[in-house]
Amino acid sequence: MTLLKQALLRSIRLRALLLTIVLVGGLLTFHGMSSQAQPVGNTQLLWYGQSAFKLTTPSGKVLLIDPWLTNPLNPNGKTDLAKLDRVDLILISHGHVDHVGDAAAIAQKTNAKLVSTADLGTALVGYGSYPKALVGMETQGNFGGELSLLNDEVKVAFVPAIHSSAIASDGSPANYAGNPSGFLIRVKNGPTLYHTGDTDLFSDMSLIPQFGKVTVMLACIGDKFTMGPIRAAEAVKLVNPQTVIPMHYGVFNLPGTPTAFAQALRRQGAKSQLRVVKVGEVVRL
Ligand SMILES: [Zn+2]
């Protein structure tokens, strides 16, 4: 057999193998999706602006994510803060002030426990006034791990983020605050959410849906400090959620906009549904 024929044969065998892998992968994904069908509408998600959300579970538990309620996009920040009477958990992705936000004040008022990487937890107690008693082993973790919380109603896994993380207070030098994260949040009898935190696009995002279909991706799009619309649209293609909600735009003169994000999603062929949420709007999932 000539060398050319041998090379051709090898190429055909390789293609057949790749096709088999793709088909088997597709069948597994389809099986995973069909077995995870959940009732819709009993979980509520409220956007406060920037990366701040309130998630209310079907049983009424309340989680806040990156709770900067008093951000410039939110005209009712102070009222929203005063109105909060019940918060079970506060998830914080990294140490920057627009993500830590009003966490310490909310925790002091509601006794909400901190969900974060252990390094960030230590830093928030040390330099961020988060009550030490609310930062315990039960709600602290690190990458690769998943926390089972609130009597197993909510599971939170830490997802890496390409960003930075430090805490500075009152003009003092910045303190180490662990590696920045995103969160994969699985609600029992409810949706699976992926909050990206602040990040650039990275190819390992494609691993996220292998562990369960993402219902809603909360994606930073502002550009400059995080991925912008074009790179965020590529991230959506990798994660392939049912719905994507843009966040982390409209403050600090960030150039990324939902309009540019919509164009990028269309142009780049993302299949997910875009849902642009207003500040203060509640989405039922
Ligand atoms: Zn940041």
PDB file of N, CA, C and O in Angstrom, residues 164-215:
ATOM      1  N   SER A 164      -9.208  39.079  38.748  1.00  0.00           N
ATOM      2  CA  SER A 164      -8.319  39.256  39.900  1.00  0.00           C
ATOM      3  C   SER A 164      -9.200  39.428  41.126  1.00  0.00           C
ATOM      4  O   SER A 164     -10.416  39.512  41.005  1.00  0.00           O
ATOM      5  N   SER A 165      -8.585  39.442  42.300  1.00  0.00           N
ATOM      6  CA  SER A 165      -9.391  39.516  43.519  1.00  0.00           C
ATOM      7  C   SER A 165      -8.547  40.066  44.651  1.00  0.00           C
ATOM      8  O   SER A 165      -7.526  39.479  45.008  1.00  0.00           O
ATOM      9  N   ALA A 166      -8.950  41.194  45.187  1.00  0.00           N
ATOM     10  CA  ALA A 166      -8.250  41.793  46.320  1.00  0.00           C
ATOM     11  C   ALA A 166      -9.243  42.672  47.060  1.00  0.00           C
ATOM     12  O   ALA A 166     -10.241  43.094  46.489  1.00  0.00           O
ATOM     13  N   ILE A 167      -8.960  42.893  48.335  1.00  0.00           N
ATOM     14  CA  ILE A 167      -9.839  43.768  49.117  1.00  0.00           C
ATOM     15  C   ILE A 167      -9.024  44.950  49.621  1.00  0.00           C
ATOM     16  O   ILE A 167      -7.975  44.775  50.234  1.00  0.00           O
ATOM     17  N   ALA A 168      -9.519  46.138  49.338  1.00  0.00           N
ATOM     18  CA  ALA A 168      -8.884  47.340  49.873  1.00  0.00           C
ATOM     19  C   ALA A 168      -9.955  48.124  50.615  1.00  0.00           C
ATOM     20  O   ALA A 168     -11.071  48.245  50.149  1.00  0.00           O
ATOM     21  N   SER A 169      -9.597  48.609  51.796  1.00  0.00           N
ATOM     22  CA  SER A 169     -10.574  49.420  52.513  1.00  0.00           C
ATOM     23  C   SER A 169      -9.913  50.704  52.973  1.00  0.00           C
ATOM     24  O   SER A 169      -8.752  50.711  53.381  1.00  0.00           O
ATOM     25  N   ASP A 170     -10.635  51.782  52.882  1.00  0.00           N
ATOM     26  CA  ASP A 170     -10.182  53.083  53.374  1.00  0.00           C
ATOM     27  C   ASP A 170      -8.800  53.468  52.843  1.00  0.00           C
ATOM     28  O   ASP A 170      -7.985  54.027  53.574  1.00  0.00           O
ATOM     29  N   GLY A 171      -8.539  53.175  51.603  1.00  0.00           N
ATOM     30  CA  GLY A 171      -7.282  53.586  50.999  1.00  0.00           C
ATOM     31  C   GLY A 171      -6.072  52.781  51.434  1.00  0.00           C
ATOM     32  O   GLY A 171      -4.944  53.066  51.039  1.00  0.00           O
ATOM     33  N   SER A 172      -6.281  51.754  52.259  1.00  0.00           N
ATOM     34  CA  SER A 172      -5.150  50.926  52.684  1.00  0.00           C
ATOM     35  C   SER A 172      -4.713  50.030  51.529  1.00  0.00           C
ATOM     36  O   SER A 172      -5.462  49.840  50.581  1.00  0.00           O
ATOM     37  N   PRO A 173      -3.517  49.445  51.599  1.00  0.00           N
ATOM     38  CA  PRO A 173      -3.071  48.587  50.495  1.00  0.00           C
ATOM     39  C   PRO A 173      -4.021  47.413  50.298  1.00  0.00           C
ATOM     40  O   PRO A 173      -4.633  46.943  51.256  1.00  0.00           O
ATOM     41  N   ALA A 174      -4.129  46.955  49.059  1.00  0.00           N
ATOM     42  CA  ALA A 174      -5.031  45.849  48.751  1.00  0.00           C
ATOM     43  C   ALA A 174      -4.543  44.564  49.417  1.00  0.00           C
ATOM     44  O   ALA A 174      -3.347  44.305  49.478  1.00  0.00           O
ATOM     45  N   ASN A 175      -5.478  43.798  49.933  1.00  0.00           N
ATOM     46  CA  ASN A 175      -5.145  42.539  50.605  1.00  0.00           C
ATOM     47  C   ASN A 175      -5.567  41.345  49.752  1.00  0.00           C
ATOM     48  O   ASN A 175      -6.605  41.395  49.076  1.00  0.00           O
ATOM     49  N   TYR A 176      -4.796  40.275  49.847  1.00  0.00           N
ATOM     50  CA  TYR A 176      -5.079  39.045  49.094  1.00  0.00           C
ATOM     51  C   TYR A 176      -6.488  38.538  49.419  1.00  0.00           C
ATOM     52  O   TYR A 176      -6.886  38.492  50.582  1.00  0.00           O
ATOM     53  N   ALA A 177      -7.223  38.156  48.397  1.00  0.00           N
ATOM     54  CA  ALA A 177      -8.604  37.700  48.632  1.00  0.00           C
ATOM     55  C   ALA A 177      -8.920  36.435  47.828  1.00  0.00           C
ATOM     56  O   ALA A 177     -10.052  36.239  47.388  1.00  0.00           O
ATOM     57  N   GLY A 178      -7.918  35.598  47.615  1.00  0.00           N
ATOM     58  CA  GLY A 178      -8.167  34.327  46.923  1.00  0.00           C
ATOM     59  C   GLY A 178      -8.336  34.517  45.422  1.00  0.00           C
ATOM     60  O   GLY A 178      -8.261  35.632  44.910  1.00  0.00           O
ATOM     61  N   ASN A 179      -8.554  33.412  44.727  1.00  0.00           N
ATOM     62  CA  ASN A 179      -8.787  33.493  43.288  1.00  0.00           C
ATOM     63  C   ASN A 179     -10.250  33.833  43.024  1.00  0.00           C
ATOM     64  O   ASN A 179     -11.129  33.358  43.727  1.00  0.00           O
ATOM     65  N   PRO A 180     -10.500  34.636  41.990  1.00  0.00           N
ATOM     66  CA  PRO A 180     -11.880  35.009  41.686  1.00  0.00           C
ATOM     67  C   PRO A 180     -12.680  33.805  41.189  1.00  0.00           C
ATOM     68  O   PRO A 180     -12.115  32.878  40.611  1.00  0.00           O
ATOM     69  N   SER A 181     -13.993  33.848  41.403  1.00  0.00           N
ATOM     70  CA  SER A 181     -14.811  32.695  41.013  1.00  0.00           C
ATOM     71  C   SER A 181     -16.102  33.129  40.332  1.00  0.00           C
ATOM     72  O   SER A 181     -16.491  34.295  40.362  1.00  0.00           O
ATOM     73  N   GLY A 182     -16.740  32.141  39.702  1.00  0.00           N
ATOM     74  CA  GLY A 182     -18.132  32.234  39.317  1.00  0.00           C
ATOM     75  C   GLY A 182     -18.850  31.158  40.117  1.00  0.00           C
ATOM     76  O   GLY A 182     -18.218  30.431  40.899  1.00  0.00           O
ATOM     77  N   PHE A 183     -20.168  31.044  39.932  1.00  0.00           N
ATOM     78  CA  PHE A 183     -20.921  30.043  40.692  1.00  0.00           C
ATOM     79  C   PHE A 183     -21.837  29.252  39.774  1.00  0.00           C
ATOM     80  O   PHE A 183     -22.500  29.822  38.902  1.00  0.00           O
ATOM     81  N   LEU A 184     -21.890  27.953  40.008  1.00  0.00           N
ATOM     82  CA  LEU A 184     -22.927  27.130  39.388  1.00  0.00           C
ATOM     83  C   LEU A 184     -23.893  26.774  40.518  1.00  0.00           C
ATOM     84  O   LEU A 184     -23.510  26.116  41.490  1.00  0.00           O
ATOM     85  N   ILE A 185     -25.114  27.244  40.393  1.00  0.00           N
ATOM     86  CA  ILE A 185     -26.092  27.123  41.490  1.00  0.00           C
ATOM     87  C   ILE A 185     -27.234  26.219  41.025  1.00  0.00           C
ATOM     88  O   ILE A 185     -27.935  26.543  40.065  1.00  0.00           O
ATOM     89  N   ARG A 186     -27.376  25.099  41.688  1.00  0.00           N
ATOM     90  CA  ARG A 186     -28.450  24.162  41.316  1.00  0.00           C
ATOM     91  C   ARG A 186     -29.544  24.215  42.381  1.00  0.00           C
ATOM     92  O   ARG A 186     -29.290  23.914  43.552  1.00  0.00           O
ATOM     93  N   VAL A 187     -30.732  24.580  41.977  1.00  0.00           N
ATOM     94  CA  VAL A 187     -31.853  24.672  42.909  1.00  0.00           C
ATOM     95  C   VAL A 187     -32.720  23.423  42.750  1.00  0.00           C
ATOM     96  O   VAL A 187     -33.122  23.076  41.641  1.00  0.00           O
ATOM     97  N   LYS A 188     -32.986  22.764  43.884  1.00  0.00           N
ATOM     98  CA  LYS A 188     -33.828  21.555  43.846  1.00  0.00           C
ATOM     99  C   LYS A 188     -35.231  21.935  43.380  1.00  0.00           C
ATOM    100  O   LYS A 188     -35.801  22.921  43.869  1.00  0.00           O
ATOM    101  N   ASN A 189     -35.776  21.155  42.469  1.00  0.00           N
ATOM    102  CA  ASN A 189     -37.079  21.476  41.858  1.00  0.00           C
ATOM    103  C   ASN A 189     -37.084  22.866  41.227  1.00  0.00           C
ATOM    104  O   ASN A 189     -38.104  23.564  41.233  1.00  0.00           O
ATOM    105  N   GLY A 190     -35.951  23.254  40.716  1.00  0.00           N
ATOM    106  CA  GLY A 190     -35.831  24.581  40.105  1.00  0.00           C
ATOM    107  C   GLY A 190     -34.702  24.611  39.101  1.00  0.00           C
ATOM    108  O   GLY A 190     -34.204  23.565  38.679  1.00  0.00           O
ATOM    109  N   PRO A 191     -34.283  25.799  38.744  1.00  0.00           N
ATOM    110  CA  PRO A 191     -33.289  25.951  37.675  1.00  0.00           C
ATOM    111  C   PRO A 191     -31.849  25.719  38.117  1.00  0.00           C
ATOM    112  O   PRO A 191     -31.558  25.667  39.313  1.00  0.00           O
ATOM    113  N   THR A 192     -30.977  25.608  37.136  1.00  0.00           N
ATOM    114  CA  THR A 192     -29.531  25.651  37.353  1.00  0.00           C
ATOM    115  C   THR A 192     -29.028  26.968  36.779  1.00  0.00           C
ATOM    116  O   THR A 192     -29.294  27.277  35.606  1.00  0.00           O
ATOM    117  N   LEU A 193     -28.352  27.744  37.624  1.00  0.00           N
ATOM    118  CA  LEU A 193     -27.860  29.048  37.181  1.00  0.00           C
ATOM    119  C   LEU A 193     -26.338  29.060  37.174  1.00  0.00           C
ATOM    120  O   LEU A 193     -25.705  28.508  38.075  1.00  0.00           O
ATOM    121  N   TYR A 194     -25.778  29.701  36.164  1.00  0.00           N
ATOM    122  CA  TYR A 194     -24.337  29.943  36.142  1.00  0.00           C
ATOM    123  C   TYR A 194     -24.118  31.451  36.183  1.00  0.00           C
ATOM    124  O   TYR A 194     -24.461  32.152  35.238  1.00  0.00           O
ATOM    125  N   HIS A 195     -23.593  31.929  37.314  1.00  0.00           N
ATOM    126  CA  HIS A 195     -23.230  33.342  37.472  1.00  0.00           C
ATOM    127  C   HIS A 195     -21.735  33.414  37.178  1.00  0.00           C
ATOM    128  O   HIS A 195     -20.936  32.804  37.884  1.00  0.00           O
ATOM    129  N   THR A 196     -21.367  34.156  36.148  1.00  0.00           N
ATOM    130  CA  THR A 196     -19.966  34.105  35.700  1.00  0.00           C
ATOM    131  C   THR A 196     -19.008  34.827  36.641  1.00  0.00           C
ATOM    132  O   THR A 196     -17.797  34.624  36.537  1.00  0.00           O
ATOM    133  N   GLY A 197     -19.531  35.657  37.577  1.00  0.00           N
ATOM    134  CA  GLY A 197     -18.631  36.566  38.277  1.00  0.00           C
ATOM    135  C   GLY A 197     -18.044  37.527  37.249  1.00  0.00           C
ATOM    136  O   GLY A 197     -18.632  37.751  36.190  1.00  0.00           O
ATOM    137  N   ASP A 198     -16.888  38.083  37.548  1.00  0.00           N
ATOM    138  CA  ASP A 198     -16.175  38.889  36.549  1.00  0.00           C
ATOM    139  C   ASP A 198     -15.173  37.964  35.871  1.00  0.00           C
ATOM    140  O   ASP A 198     -14.328  37.362  36.545  1.00  0.00           O
ATOM    141  N   THR A 199     -15.231  37.869  34.569  1.00  0.00           N
ATOM    142  CA  THR A 199     -14.286  36.973  33.894  1.00  0.00           C
ATOM    143  C   THR A 199     -14.117  37.334  32.429  1.00  0.00           C
ATOM    144  O   THR A 199     -14.945  38.037  31.844  1.00  0.00           O
ATOM    145  N   ASP A 200     -13.049  36.827  31.870  1.00  0.00           N
ATOM    146  CA  ASP A 200     -12.906  36.777  30.420  1.00  0.00           C
ATOM    147  C   ASP A 200     -13.504  35.451  29.962  1.00  0.00           C
ATOM    148  O   ASP A 200     -13.839  34.575  30.779  1.00  0.00           O
ATOM    149  N   LEU A 201     -13.649  35.320  28.679  1.00  0.00           N
ATOM    150  CA  LEU A 201     -14.006  34.051  28.058  1.00  0.00           C
ATOM    151  C   LEU A 201     -12.868  33.049  28.289  1.00  0.00           C
ATOM    152  O   LEU A 201     -11.700  33.425  28.224  1.00  0.00           O
ATOM    153  N   PHE A 202     -13.201  31.810  28.625  1.00  0.00           N
ATOM    154  CA  PHE A 202     -12.155  30.771  28.654  1.00  0.00           C
ATOM    155  C   PHE A 202     -12.751  29.457  28.163  1.00  0.00           C
ATOM    156  O   PHE A 202     -13.931  29.177  28.386  1.00  0.00           O
ATOM    157  N   SER A 203     -11.914  28.663  27.489  1.00  0.00           N
ATOM    158  CA  SER A 203     -12.449  27.507  26.765  1.00  0.00           C
ATOM    159  C   SER A 203     -13.019  26.437  27.701  1.00  0.00           C
ATOM    160  O   SER A 203     -13.885  25.661  27.306  1.00  0.00           O
ATOM    161  N   ASP A 204     -12.552  26.385  28.960  1.00  0.00           N
ATOM    162  CA  ASP A 204     -13.076  25.382  29.895  1.00  0.00           C
ATOM    163  C   ASP A 204     -14.537  25.623  30.273  1.00  0.00           C
ATOM    164  O   ASP A 204     -15.162  24.763  30.898  1.00  0.00           O
ATOM    165  N   MET A 205     -15.086  26.761  29.886  1.00  0.00           N
ATOM    166  CA  MET A 205     -16.529  26.969  30.087  1.00  0.00           C
ATOM    167  C   MET A 205     -17.330  25.865  29.402  1.00  0.00           C
ATOM    168  O   MET A 205     -18.447  25.556  29.801  1.00  0.00           O
ATOM    169  N   SER A 206     -16.747  25.284  28.369  1.00  0.00           N
ATOM    170  CA  SER A 206     -17.457  24.224  27.636  1.00  0.00           C
ATOM    171  C   SER A 206     -17.643  22.970  28.492  1.00  0.00           C
ATOM    172  O   SER A 206     -18.458  22.107  28.175  1.00  0.00           O
ATOM    173  N   LEU A 207     -16.901  22.849  29.604  1.00  0.00           N
ATOM    174  CA  LEU A 207     -17.074  21.693  30.504  1.00  0.00           C
ATOM    175  C   LEU A 207     -18.308  21.844  31.396  1.00  0.00           C
ATOM    176  O   LEU A 207     -18.829  20.857  31.906  1.00  0.00           O
ATOM    177  N   ILE A 208     -18.740  23.091  31.602  1.00  0.00           N
ATOM    178  CA  ILE A 208     -19.826  23.343  32.559  1.00  0.00           C
ATOM    179  C   ILE A 208     -21.094  22.552  32.231  1.00  0.00           C
ATOM    180  O   ILE A 208     -21.632  21.868  33.104  1.00  0.00           O
ATOM    181  N   PRO A 209     -21.594  22.583  30.988  1.00  0.00           N
ATOM    182  CA  PRO A 209     -22.850  21.856  30.715  1.00  0.00           C
ATOM    183  C   PRO A 209     -22.717  20.334  30.754  1.00  0.00           C
ATOM    184  O   PRO A 209     -23.730  19.642  30.773  1.00  0.00           O
ATOM    185  N   GLN A 210     -21.499  19.817  30.810  1.00  0.00           N
ATOM    186  CA  GLN A 210     -21.343  18.359  30.927  1.00  0.00           C
ATOM    187  C   GLN A 210     -21.873  17.837  32.254  1.00  0.00           C
ATOM    188  O   GLN A 210     -22.141  16.658  32.410  1.00  0.00           O
ATOM    189  N   PHE A 211     -21.996  18.740  33.231  1.00  0.00           N
ATOM    190  CA  PHE A 211     -22.467  18.320  34.555  1.00  0.00           C
ATOM    191  C   PHE A 211     -23.905  18.764  34.797  1.00  0.00           C
ATOM    192  O   PHE A 211     -24.354  18.865  35.924  1.00  0.00           O
ATOM    193  N   GLY A 212     -24.633  19.005  33.722  1.00  0.00           N
ATOM    194  CA  GLY A 212     -26.046  19.386  33.839  1.00  0.00           C
ATOM    195  C   GLY A 212     -26.329  20.624  33.002  1.00  0.00           C
ATOM    196  O   GLY A 212     -25.519  21.548  32.944  1.00  0.00           O
ATOM    197  N   LYS A 213     -27.485  20.595  32.340  1.00  0.00           N
ATOM    198  CA  LYS A 213     -27.892  21.712  31.485  1.00  0.00           C
ATOM    199  C   LYS A 213     -28.046  22.989  32.321  1.00  0.00           C
ATOM    200  O   LYS A 213     -28.657  22.965  33.386  1.00  0.00           O
ATOM    201  N   VAL A 214     -27.477  24.075  31.841  1.00  0.00           N
ATOM    202  CA  VAL A 214     -27.629  25.362  32.531  1.00  0.00           C
ATOM    203  C   VAL A 214     -28.927  26.014  32.046  1.00  0.00           C
ATOM    204  O   VAL A 214     -29.128  26.191  30.852  1.00  0.00           O
ATOM    205  N   THR A 215     -29.788  26.359  33.000  1.00  0.00           N
ATOM    206  CA  THR A 215     -31.054  26.996  32.633  1.00  0.00           C
ATOM    207  C   THR A 215     -30.820  28.469  32.316  1.00  0.00           C
ATOM    208  O   THR A 215     -31.265  28.972  31.285  1.00  0.00           O
TER     209      THR A 215
END
